[in-house]
Amino acid sequence: MISILDTTLRDGEQTPGVNFSAHEKIAIARGLDAAGVDLIEVGTPAMGPEEKAVLKDLLNLGLKAKLITWNRALESDIDQSLEIGAKEIHISLPVSDELMQIKLKSGRTEILKRLYKMGRYLKKSAVNFSVGAEDASRGKPEFLRDFAMLAQDLGAQRLRLCDTVGILNPFSLQQLFGSLVQDLNIATEIHSHNDFGMATANSLTAMVCGFQILDSTVLGLGERAGNAPLEELALALQLQMGTAKQINAKELKPLAELVAKSACMPIPKGKSIVGERIFCHESGIHVAGVLKDPRAYEPFAPETIGAHRMILLGKHSGRKAIIHKLKQMSLLPKDPTSLIQKIKALALTKKGGITDVELTNMAASSRF
């Protein structure tokens, strides 16, 4: 069974300039829960008292999803998660030689020692914990295996393998992680970044390789180019991959709008799954096909996500599209020839398409 872990409230908020208020975090968490996300990574208690207070409120919301706190592999971080009542704790350690040296001035032996120490500490705390292998995509296969096996032996519930700088593609991911995932007895989780635009594809490939948990953020928020977008993963799992994972698709659009507003980042009109114009048609050939049968040029019905089909009149619109739009707006005259000519003339000079107000005014003036 595939599960989705959403980290909008942690990694998503690390998008430069994004700062969710306490009220916004609660609303987003509820939206994620309503959408059917299995696990929600809510944030890092060690950030300070204000963050701890918000996270404690989140943990007490009584959501169906499991709520997870993110921590460095430090007893002090773990203690702060325990103080707010966290039952699911994630710890992270770098596993590439580059990042081990840059971040911690440590080598492989020191990292394994720290993992062992933190694992033992968490086991005594009687909480569920997961282990993150940061920068796993640049890690050496033999060390990744040692790290993963130790996490498993210590009792970790999950192992997160991170493509921290987004350098993997579906082929290299399978080559690097495929055999390791098959040899583990604990659940494996993929955390894909989108620097080369591969995050969704890599996450789906990871599922095929045997990963059980796919990380996401709403709208793909996150460091640099962000993470695998929740809305893309959810629809791809349901409509392309045929998995049993059922996200409430109609919650995705309002959730995306909530996150976009909270992040002060408008949703691009052509954004996959939740963009305002992904069911908008202008080209004469496309409109003619869609009017006969929407399946001609739409991969799924707009009703799937609570959206609506739209015909936009512009430079590429044909006679059928114009007549359809005029009928739809109850503006079609008995002889539409003159009005159609005026619409086509305006469309040739207008960027962005003809608005309904402009169309109404043209139809009114053509009556005189």
mmCIF file of C-alpha atoms in Angstrom:
data_model
loop_
_atom_site.group_PDB
_atom_site.id
_atom_site.type_symbol
_atom_site.label_atom_id
_atom_site.label_comp_id
_atom_site.label_asym_id
_atom_site.label_seq_id
_atom_site.Cartn_x
_atom_site.Cartn_y
_atom_site.Cartn_z
ATOM 1 C CA MET A 1 0.000 0.000 0.000
ATOM 2 C CA ILE A 2 1.393 3.379 -1.043
ATOM 3 C CA SER A 3 1.261 6.255 1.446
ATOM 4 C CA ILE A 4 1.806 9.975 0.896
ATOM 5 C CA LEU A 5 3.779 12.026 3.390
ATOM 6 C CA ASP A 6 3.277 15.741 2.926
ATOM 7 C CA THR A 7 5.912 18.145 4.190
ATOM 8 C CA THR A 8 4.383 21.485 3.135
ATOM 9 C CA LEU A 9 4.494 22.684 6.747
ATOM 10 C CA ARG A 10 8.186 21.871 7.085
ATOM 11 C CA ASP A 11 10.060 21.690 3.767
ATOM 12 C CA GLY A 12 7.406 23.748 1.987
ATOM 13 C CA GLU A 13 7.769 26.569 4.488
ATOM 14 C CA GLN A 14 11.516 26.550 3.779
ATOM 15 C CA THR A 15 10.715 28.120 0.408
ATOM 16 C CA PRO A 16 12.550 31.470 0.486
ATOM 17 C CA GLY A 17 10.187 34.167 1.728
ATOM 18 C CA VAL A 18 7.421 31.814 2.896
ATOM 19 C CA ASN A 19 6.216 32.180 6.468
ATOM 20 C CA PHE A 20 2.992 30.484 7.534
ATOM 21 C CA SER A 21 1.140 31.922 10.515
ATOM 22 C CA ALA A 22 -0.179 29.645 13.255
ATOM 23 C CA HIS A 23 -3.713 30.037 11.874
ATOM 24 C CA GLU A 24 -2.520 29.176 8.366
ATOM 25 C CA LYS A 25 -0.630 26.099 9.556
ATOM 26 C CA ILE A 26 -3.715 24.760 11.289
ATOM 27 C CA ALA A 27 -5.857 25.403 8.199
ATOM 28 C CA ILE A 28 -3.293 23.714 5.911
ATOM 29 C CA ALA A 29 -2.987 20.706 8.222
ATOM 30 C CA ARG A 30 -6.772 20.306 8.220
ATOM 31 C CA GLY A 31 -6.810 20.637 4.434
ATOM 32 C CA LEU A 32 -4.162 17.956 4.046
ATOM 33 C CA ASP A 33 -6.098 15.690 6.367
ATOM 34 C CA ALA A 34 -9.346 16.274 4.464
ATOM 35 C CA ALA A 35 -7.539 15.405 1.231
ATOM 36 C CA GLY A 36 -6.549 12.053 2.698
ATOM 37 C CA VAL A 37 -2.803 12.510 3.181
ATOM 38 C CA ASP A 38 -1.465 9.694 5.379
ATOM 39 C CA LEU A 39 1.408 11.451 7.135
ATOM 40 C CA ILE A 40 2.021 15.152 7.724
ATOM 41 C CA GLU A 41 5.448 16.487 8.648
ATOM 42 C CA VAL A 42 4.471 19.494 10.730
ATOM 43 C CA GLY A 43 7.785 21.206 11.463
ATOM 44 C CA THR A 44 10.832 21.454 13.718
ATOM 45 C CA PRO A 45 10.276 22.079 17.458
ATOM 46 C CA ALA A 46 13.908 23.156 17.922
ATOM 47 C CA MET A 47 13.187 26.328 15.914
ATOM 48 C CA GLY A 48 11.964 28.002 19.079
ATOM 49 C CA PRO A 49 9.131 28.463 21.589
ATOM 50 C CA GLU A 50 6.690 29.988 19.074
ATOM 51 C CA GLU A 51 7.129 27.062 16.699
ATOM 52 C CA LYS A 52 6.796 24.575 19.547
ATOM 53 C CA ALA A 53 3.509 26.143 20.619
ATOM 54 C CA VAL A 54 2.057 25.909 17.097
ATOM 55 C CA LEU A 55 3.247 22.331 16.648
ATOM 56 C CA LYS A 56 1.715 21.344 19.972
ATOM 57 C CA ASP A 57 -1.618 22.767 18.779
ATOM 58 C CA LEU A 58 -1.298 20.801 15.550
ATOM 59 C CA LEU A 59 -0.600 17.574 17.431
ATOM 60 C CA ASN A 60 -3.778 18.144 19.461
ATOM 61 C CA LEU A 61 -6.107 18.669 16.479
ATOM 62 C CA GLY A 62 -7.165 15.033 16.444
ATOM 63 C CA LEU A 63 -6.483 14.547 12.731
ATOM 64 C CA LYS A 64 -6.638 11.156 11.067
ATOM 65 C CA ALA A 65 -3.171 11.593 9.542
ATOM 66 C CA LYS A 66 -0.067 10.799 11.571
ATOM 67 C CA LEU A 67 1.806 13.987 12.496
ATOM 68 C CA ILE A 68 5.589 13.908 12.438
ATOM 69 C CA THR A 69 8.185 16.318 13.800
ATOM 70 C CA TRP A 70 11.508 16.833 12.017
ATOM 71 C CA ASN A 71 14.729 16.895 14.070
ATOM 72 C CA ARG A 72 18.458 16.993 13.734
ATOM 73 C CA ALA A 73 20.139 13.944 15.200
ATOM 74 C CA LEU A 74 20.621 15.657 18.567
ATOM 75 C CA GLU A 75 19.239 14.716 21.975
ATOM 76 C CA SER A 76 18.237 18.350 22.529
ATOM 77 C CA ASP A 77 16.099 18.330 19.352
ATOM 78 C CA ILE A 78 14.490 15.027 20.286
ATOM 79 C CA ASP A 79 13.752 16.308 23.802
ATOM 80 C CA GLN A 80 11.865 19.294 22.394
ATOM 81 C CA SER A 81 9.740 16.989 20.236
ATOM 82 C CA LEU A 82 9.012 14.845 23.271
ATOM 83 C CA GLU A 83 8.068 17.920 25.320
ATOM 84 C CA ILE A 84 5.202 18.775 22.977
ATOM 85 C CA GLY A 85 3.912 15.211 22.955
ATOM 86 C CA ALA A 86 5.148 14.041 19.554
ATOM 87 C CA LYS A 87 4.602 10.325 18.987
ATOM 88 C CA GLU A 88 6.212 10.226 15.525
ATOM 89 C CA ILE A 89 9.740 11.648 15.417
ATOM 90 C CA HIS A 90 12.002 11.971 12.408
ATOM 91 C CA ILE A 91 15.774 12.433 12.692
ATOM 92 C CA SER A 92 18.055 13.348 9.807
ATOM 93 C CA LEU A 93 21.750 12.793 9.121
ATOM 94 C CA PRO A 94 23.851 13.489 6.010
ATOM 95 C CA VAL A 95 25.124 10.412 4.199
ATOM 96 C CA SER A 96 27.197 11.818 1.323
ATOM 97 C CA ASP A 97 30.881 12.406 1.935
ATOM 98 C CA GLU A 98 30.443 16.012 0.769
ATOM 99 C CA LEU A 99 27.640 16.870 3.158
ATOM 100 C CA MET A 100 29.059 14.928 6.117
ATOM 101 C CA GLN A 101 32.196 17.015 5.902
ATOM 102 C CA ILE A 102 30.570 20.360 5.081
ATOM 103 C CA LYS A 103 27.790 20.192 7.700
ATOM 104 C CA LEU A 104 29.285 18.196 10.536
ATOM 105 C CA LYS A 105 32.998 17.908 9.767
ATOM 106 C CA SER A 106 32.457 14.185 10.251
ATOM 107 C CA GLY A 107 33.244 10.997 8.392
ATOM 108 C CA ARG A 108 31.259 7.822 7.884
ATOM 109 C CA THR A 109 32.227 6.223 11.194
ATOM 110 C CA GLU A 110 31.122 9.268 13.188
ATOM 111 C CA ILE A 111 27.771 9.394 11.369
ATOM 112 C CA LEU A 112 27.062 5.743 12.146
ATOM 113 C CA LYS A 113 28.010 6.303 15.782
ATOM 114 C CA ARG A 114 25.654 9.255 16.036
ATOM 115 C CA LEU A 115 22.841 7.291 14.400
ATOM 116 C CA TYR A 116 23.384 4.447 16.843
ATOM 117 C CA LYS A 117 23.359 6.820 19.825
ATOM 118 C CA MET A 118 20.183 8.616 18.685
ATOM 119 C CA GLY A 119 18.454 5.364 17.822
ATOM 120 C CA ARG A 120 19.086 4.017 21.302
ATOM 121 C CA TYR A 121 17.900 7.281 22.822
ATOM 122 C CA LEU A 122 14.659 7.204 20.830
ATOM 123 C CA LYS A 123 14.043 3.570 21.638
ATOM 124 C CA LYS A 124 14.158 4.383 25.360
ATOM 125 C CA SER A 125 11.632 7.182 24.758
ATOM 126 C CA ALA A 126 9.029 4.688 23.516
ATOM 127 C CA VAL A 127 8.069 6.661 20.391
ATOM 128 C CA ASN A 128 7.955 5.709 16.743
ATOM 129 C CA PHE A 129 10.865 7.154 14.834
ATOM 130 C CA SER A 130 12.080 7.383 11.266
ATOM 131 C CA VAL A 131 15.545 8.079 9.931
ATOM 132 C CA GLY A 132 16.414 10.396 7.066
ATOM 133 C CA ALA A 133 19.456 9.817 4.859
ATOM 134 C CA GLU A 134 20.128 13.365 3.705
ATOM 135 C CA ASP A 135 21.825 13.702 0.299
ATOM 136 C CA ALA A 136 21.463 9.968 -0.322
ATOM 137 C CA SER A 137 21.603 10.618 -4.071
ATOM 138 C CA ARG A 138 25.282 11.586 -3.689
ATOM 139 C CA GLY A 139 26.029 8.892 -1.121
ATOM 140 C CA LYS A 140 28.207 5.881 -1.796
ATOM 141 C CA PRO A 141 26.138 2.686 -2.193
ATOM 142 C CA GLU A 142 28.156 0.698 0.346
ATOM 143 C CA PHE A 143 27.748 3.376 3.026
ATOM 144 C CA LEU A 144 24.061 3.857 2.238
ATOM 145 C CA ARG A 145 23.586 0.135 2.883
ATOM 146 C CA ASP A 146 25.459 0.295 6.209
ATOM 147 C CA PHE A 147 23.414 3.334 7.268
ATOM 148 C CA ALA A 148 20.111 1.767 6.220
ATOM 149 C CA MET A 149 20.783 -1.565 7.915
ATOM 150 C CA LEU A 150 21.762 0.171 11.144
ATOM 151 C CA ALA A 151 18.566 2.256 11.094
ATOM 152 C CA GLN A 152 16.592 -0.942 10.608
ATOM 153 C CA ASP A 153 18.418 -2.758 13.422
ATOM 154 C CA LEU A 154 17.756 0.161 15.776
ATOM 155 C CA GLY A 155 14.017 -0.143 15.241
ATOM 156 C CA ALA A 156 13.282 2.727 12.856
ATOM 157 C CA GLN A 157 9.799 2.573 11.346
ATOM 158 C CA ARG A 158 10.902 4.123 8.063
ATOM 159 C CA LEU A 159 14.026 5.051 6.151
ATOM 160 C CA ARG A 160 13.840 8.263 4.120
ATOM 161 C CA LEU A 161 16.192 8.429 1.145
ATOM 162 C CA CYS A 162 16.610 12.040 0.061
ATOM 163 C CA ASP A 163 17.501 13.402 -3.341
ATOM 164 C CA THR A 164 18.477 16.566 -1.526
ATOM 165 C CA VAL A 165 19.851 18.513 -4.494
ATOM 166 C CA GLY A 166 17.510 16.994 -7.069
ATOM 167 C CA ILE A 167 20.120 15.314 -9.260
ATOM 168 C CA LEU A 168 18.453 11.937 -9.809
ATOM 169 C CA ASN A 169 16.442 10.812 -12.804
ATOM 170 C CA PRO A 170 14.245 7.694 -12.963
ATOM 171 C CA PHE A 171 17.097 5.583 -14.336
ATOM 172 C CA SER A 172 19.771 6.640 -11.850
ATOM 173 C CA LEU A 173 17.295 6.367 -8.965
ATOM 174 C CA GLN A 174 16.538 2.771 -9.826
ATOM 175 C CA GLN A 175 20.226 1.968 -10.190
ATOM 176 C CA LEU A 176 21.204 3.591 -6.893
ATOM 177 C CA PHE A 177 18.324 2.582 -4.624
ATOM 178 C CA GLY A 178 16.617 -0.395 -6.269
ATOM 179 C CA SER A 179 18.472 -3.311 -4.700
ATOM 180 C CA LEU A 180 18.805 -1.617 -1.290
ATOM 181 C CA VAL A 181 15.058 -1.088 -0.984
ATOM 182 C CA GLN A 182 14.384 -4.711 -1.868
ATOM 183 C CA ASP A 183 16.748 -5.903 0.879
ATOM 184 C CA LEU A 184 15.187 -3.855 3.688
ATOM 185 C CA ASN A 185 12.394 -5.041 5.972
ATOM 186 C CA ILE A 186 11.313 -1.564 7.033
ATOM 187 C CA ALA A 187 9.294 0.893 4.974
ATOM 188 C CA THR A 188 11.255 3.126 2.615
ATOM 189 C CA GLU A 189 10.374 6.701 1.762
ATOM 190 C CA ILE A 190 11.525 8.827 -1.160
ATOM 191 C CA HIS A 191 12.061 12.566 -0.764
ATOM 192 C CA SER A 192 12.480 14.048 -4.245
ATOM 193 C CA HIS A 193 13.583 17.575 -5.071
ATOM 194 C CA ASN A 194 12.721 19.143 -8.395
ATOM 195 C CA ASP A 195 15.884 20.908 -9.553
ATOM 196 C CA PHE A 196 15.822 19.113 -12.915
ATOM 197 C CA GLY A 197 12.028 18.845 -13.071
ATOM 198 C CA MET A 198 12.156 15.129 -12.194
ATOM 199 C CA ALA A 199 10.549 15.064 -8.737
ATOM 200 C CA THR A 200 7.202 13.546 -9.698
ATOM 201 C CA ALA A 201 8.731 11.096 -12.167
ATOM 202 C CA ASN A 202 11.358 10.056 -9.612
ATOM 203 C CA SER A 203 8.715 9.517 -6.935
ATOM 204 C CA LEU A 204 6.649 7.291 -9.217
ATOM 205 C CA THR A 205 9.772 5.371 -10.232
ATOM 206 C CA ALA A 206 10.596 4.901 -6.553
ATOM 207 C CA MET A 207 7.162 3.330 -6.058
ATOM 208 C CA VAL A 208 7.867 0.877 -8.885
ATOM 209 C CA CYS A 209 11.204 0.056 -7.195
ATOM 210 C CA GLY A 210 9.436 -0.876 -3.959
ATOM 211 C CA PHE A 211 9.284 2.361 -1.967
ATOM 212 C CA GLN A 212 6.084 2.544 0.077
ATOM 213 C CA ILE A 213 6.021 6.244 1.034
ATOM 214 C CA LEU A 214 6.211 9.216 -1.333
ATOM 215 C CA ASP A 215 6.994 12.698 0.014
ATOM 216 C CA SER A 216 5.253 15.761 -1.375
ATOM 217 C CA THR A 217 4.423 19.402 -0.834
ATOM 218 C CA VAL A 218 1.371 21.307 -2.044
ATOM 219 C CA LEU A 219 2.245 23.075 -5.319
ATOM 220 C CA GLY A 220 5.751 21.614 -5.033
ATOM 221 C CA LEU A 221 6.893 24.247 -2.529
ATOM 222 C CA GLY A 222 10.340 23.840 -0.994
ATOM 223 C CA GLU A 223 13.977 24.778 -1.205
ATOM 224 C CA ARG A 224 15.172 25.997 -4.621
ATOM 225 C CA ALA A 225 12.901 24.330 -7.239
ATOM 226 C CA GLY A 226 10.891 22.600 -4.522
ATOM 227 C CA ASN A 227 9.600 19.064 -4.067
ATOM 228 C CA ALA A 228 7.246 16.629 -5.772
ATOM 229 C CA PRO A 229 3.833 18.374 -5.887
ATOM 230 C CA LEU A 230 1.115 16.622 -3.898
ATOM 231 C CA GLU A 231 -1.499 17.302 -6.574
ATOM 232 C CA GLU A 232 0.637 15.686 -9.295
ATOM 233 C CA LEU A 233 1.446 12.608 -7.232
ATOM 234 C CA ALA A 234 -2.144 12.129 -6.112
ATOM 235 C CA LEU A 235 -3.666 12.213 -9.588
ATOM 236 C CA ALA A 236 -0.826 10.229 -11.174
ATOM 237 C CA LEU A 237 -1.212 7.476 -8.577
ATOM 238 C CA GLN A 238 -4.951 7.255 -9.147
ATOM 239 C CA LEU A 239 -5.269 7.803 -12.884
ATOM 240 C CA GLN A 240 -1.941 6.632 -14.338
ATOM 241 C CA MET A 241 -0.473 4.093 -11.954
ATOM 242 C CA GLY A 242 -3.715 2.415 -10.918
ATOM 243 C CA THR A 243 -2.804 2.230 -7.238
ATOM 244 C CA ALA A 244 -5.293 1.730 -4.438
ATOM 245 C CA LYS A 245 -4.202 5.045 -2.904
ATOM 246 C CA GLN A 246 -7.251 7.298 -2.833
ATOM 247 C CA ILE A 247 -6.771 11.008 -2.282
ATOM 248 C CA ASN A 248 -9.913 13.155 -2.198
ATOM 249 C CA ALA A 249 -9.124 14.899 -5.469
ATOM 250 C CA LYS A 250 -11.774 17.585 -5.053
ATOM 251 C CA GLU A 251 -9.897 18.849 -1.986
ATOM 252 C CA LEU A 252 -6.705 19.462 -3.963
ATOM 253 C CA LYS A 253 -7.739 22.686 -5.705
ATOM 254 C CA PRO A 254 -9.021 24.501 -2.576
ATOM 255 C CA LEU A 255 -5.982 23.224 -0.676
ATOM 256 C CA ALA A 256 -3.648 24.565 -3.369
ATOM 257 C CA GLU A 257 -5.440 27.921 -3.283
ATOM 258 C CA LEU A 258 -5.130 28.048 0.507
ATOM 259 C CA VAL A 259 -1.393 27.292 0.397
ATOM 260 C CA ALA A 260 -0.793 29.746 -2.454
ATOM 261 C CA LYS A 261 -2.568 32.516 -0.546
ATOM 262 C CA SER A 262 -0.712 31.684 2.674
ATOM 263 C CA ALA A 263 2.626 31.626 0.840
ATOM 264 C CA CYS A 264 1.845 34.812 -1.144
ATOM 265 C CA MET A 265 2.702 32.868 -4.307
ATOM 266 C CA PRO A 266 0.014 32.889 -7.040
ATOM 267 C CA ILE A 267 -0.713 29.580 -8.770
ATOM 268 C CA PRO A 268 0.469 29.755 -12.413
ATOM 269 C CA LYS A 269 -2.560 29.583 -14.722
ATOM 270 C CA GLY A 270 -1.109 26.577 -16.515
ATOM 271 C CA LYS A 271 -0.030 24.717 -13.357
ATOM 272 C CA SER A 272 -0.615 20.991 -13.734
ATOM 273 C CA ILE A 273 -3.745 19.627 -12.018
ATOM 274 C CA VAL A 274 -4.803 22.829 -10.218
ATOM 275 C CA GLY A 275 -4.066 25.656 -12.665
ATOM 276 C CA GLU A 276 -6.947 27.964 -13.558
ATOM 277 C CA ARG A 277 -6.634 27.348 -17.302
ATOM 278 C CA ILE A 278 -5.713 23.677 -17.657
ATOM 279 C CA PHE A 279 -9.236 22.976 -18.930
ATOM 280 C CA CYS A 280 -9.330 26.128 -21.042
ATOM 281 C CA HIS A 281 -9.435 25.716 -24.842
ATOM 282 C CA GLU A 282 -8.933 28.290 -27.620
ATOM 283 C CA SER A 283 -7.553 26.520 -30.706
ATOM 284 C CA GLY A 284 -10.297 25.841 -33.247
ATOM 285 C CA ILE A 285 -9.223 22.226 -33.783
ATOM 286 C CA HIS A 286 -9.105 21.521 -30.056
ATOM 287 C CA VAL A 287 -12.408 23.236 -29.316
ATOM 288 C CA ALA A 288 -14.157 21.348 -32.101
ATOM 289 C CA GLY A 289 -12.820 18.070 -30.701
ATOM 290 C CA VAL A 290 -13.751 18.880 -27.100
ATOM 291 C CA LEU A 291 -17.264 19.924 -28.085
ATOM 292 C CA LYS A 292 -17.745 16.512 -29.721
ATOM 293 C CA ASP A 293 -16.150 14.582 -26.861
ATOM 294 C CA PRO A 294 -13.972 16.139 -24.091
ATOM 295 C CA ARG A 295 -11.778 13.031 -24.067
ATOM 296 C CA ALA A 296 -10.364 14.179 -27.415
ATOM 297 C CA TYR A 297 -8.103 16.731 -25.720
ATOM 298 C CA GLU A 298 -8.458 16.280 -21.952
ATOM 299 C CA PRO A 299 -6.576 13.611 -19.962
ATOM 300 C CA PHE A 300 -9.249 13.544 -17.253
ATOM 301 C CA ALA A 301 -12.562 15.257 -16.582
ATOM 302 C CA PRO A 302 -12.407 18.654 -14.843
ATOM 303 C CA GLU A 303 -15.085 17.432 -12.433
ATOM 304 C CA THR A 304 -12.456 15.065 -10.993
ATOM 305 C CA ILE A 305 -10.892 17.988 -9.155
ATOM 306 C CA GLY A 306 -13.959 20.200 -8.963
ATOM 307 C CA ALA A 307 -12.870 22.372 -11.907
ATOM 308 C CA HIS A 308 -14.842 23.553 -14.959
ATOM 309 C CA ARG A 309 -14.180 23.515 -18.677
ATOM 310 C CA MET A 310 -13.785 26.909 -20.336
ATOM 311 C CA ILE A 311 -13.781 28.048 -23.963
ATOM 312 C CA LEU A 312 -11.668 31.175 -24.468
ATOM 313 C CA LEU A 313 -12.087 33.207 -27.639
ATOM 314 C CA GLY A 314 -8.837 34.387 -29.154
ATOM 315 C CA LYS A 315 -6.694 34.482 -32.273
ATOM 316 C CA HIS A 316 -6.958 30.723 -32.824
ATOM 317 C CA SER A 317 -10.713 30.387 -32.308
ATOM 318 C CA GLY A 318 -12.841 29.018 -35.136
ATOM 319 C CA ARG A 319 -16.465 29.668 -36.035
ATOM 320 C CA LYS A 320 -17.752 26.676 -34.015
ATOM 321 C CA ALA A 321 -16.016 27.902 -30.867
ATOM 322 C CA ILE A 322 -17.414 31.412 -31.264
ATOM 323 C CA ILE A 323 -20.946 30.158 -31.840
ATOM 324 C CA HIS A 324 -20.690 27.810 -28.872
ATOM 325 C CA LYS A 325 -19.486 30.632 -26.615
ATOM 326 C CA LEU A 326 -22.229 32.989 -27.785
ATOM 327 C CA LYS A 327 -24.869 30.303 -27.199
ATOM 328 C CA GLN A 328 -23.427 29.586 -23.773
ATOM 329 C CA MET A 329 -23.796 33.261 -22.863
ATOM 330 C CA SER A 330 -27.228 33.590 -24.561
ATOM 331 C CA LEU A 331 -25.764 36.168 -26.962
ATOM 332 C CA LEU A 332 -26.157 34.365 -30.303
ATOM 333 C CA PRO A 333 -28.143 36.477 -32.833
ATOM 334 C CA LYS A 334 -30.203 34.965 -35.672
ATOM 335 C CA ASP A 335 -27.521 35.942 -38.157
ATOM 336 C CA PRO A 336 -24.181 35.858 -36.310
ATOM 337 C CA THR A 337 -21.972 36.547 -39.370
ATOM 338 C CA SER A 338 -21.265 40.205 -38.649
ATOM 339 C CA LEU A 339 -20.652 39.606 -34.932
ATOM 340 C CA ILE A 340 -18.308 36.686 -35.653
ATOM 341 C CA GLN A 341 -16.279 38.893 -37.995
ATOM 342 C CA LYS A 342 -15.988 41.591 -35.309
ATOM 343 C CA ILE A 343 -14.928 39.014 -32.715
ATOM 344 C CA LYS A 344 -12.267 37.576 -35.039
ATOM 345 C CA ALA A 345 -10.961 41.062 -35.843
ATOM 346 C CA LEU A 346 -10.605 41.912 -32.149
ATOM 347 C CA ALA A 347 -9.025 38.528 -31.395
ATOM 348 C CA LEU A 348 -6.235 39.209 -33.894
ATOM 349 C CA THR A 349 -5.119 42.274 -31.933
ATOM 350 C CA LYS A 350 -5.952 41.222 -28.360
ATOM 351 C CA LYS A 351 -3.558 39.429 -26.033
ATOM 352 C CA GLY A 352 -4.972 37.222 -23.294
ATOM 353 C CA GLY A 353 -8.218 36.388 -25.082
ATOM 354 C CA ILE A 354 -11.570 38.161 -25.250
ATOM 355 C CA THR A 355 -13.279 38.629 -21.901
ATOM 356 C CA ASP A 356 -16.952 37.911 -21.268
ATOM 357 C CA VAL A 357 -17.547 41.633 -20.667
ATOM 358 C CA GLU A 358 -16.019 42.507 -24.051
ATOM 359 C CA LEU A 359 -18.095 39.811 -25.731
ATOM 360 C CA THR A 360 -21.288 41.073 -24.079
ATOM 361 C CA ASN A 361 -20.563 44.660 -25.159
ATOM 362 C CA MET A 362 -19.827 43.603 -28.767
ATOM 363 C CA ALA A 363 -23.028 41.559 -28.942
ATOM 364 C CA ALA A 364 -25.035 44.504 -27.593
ATOM 365 C CA SER A 365 -23.535 47.002 -30.053
ATOM 366 C CA SER A 366 -24.114 44.656 -32.995
ATOM 367 C CA ARG A 367 -27.872 44.830 -32.387
ATOM 368 C CA PHE A 368 -27.987 48.503 -33.379
#
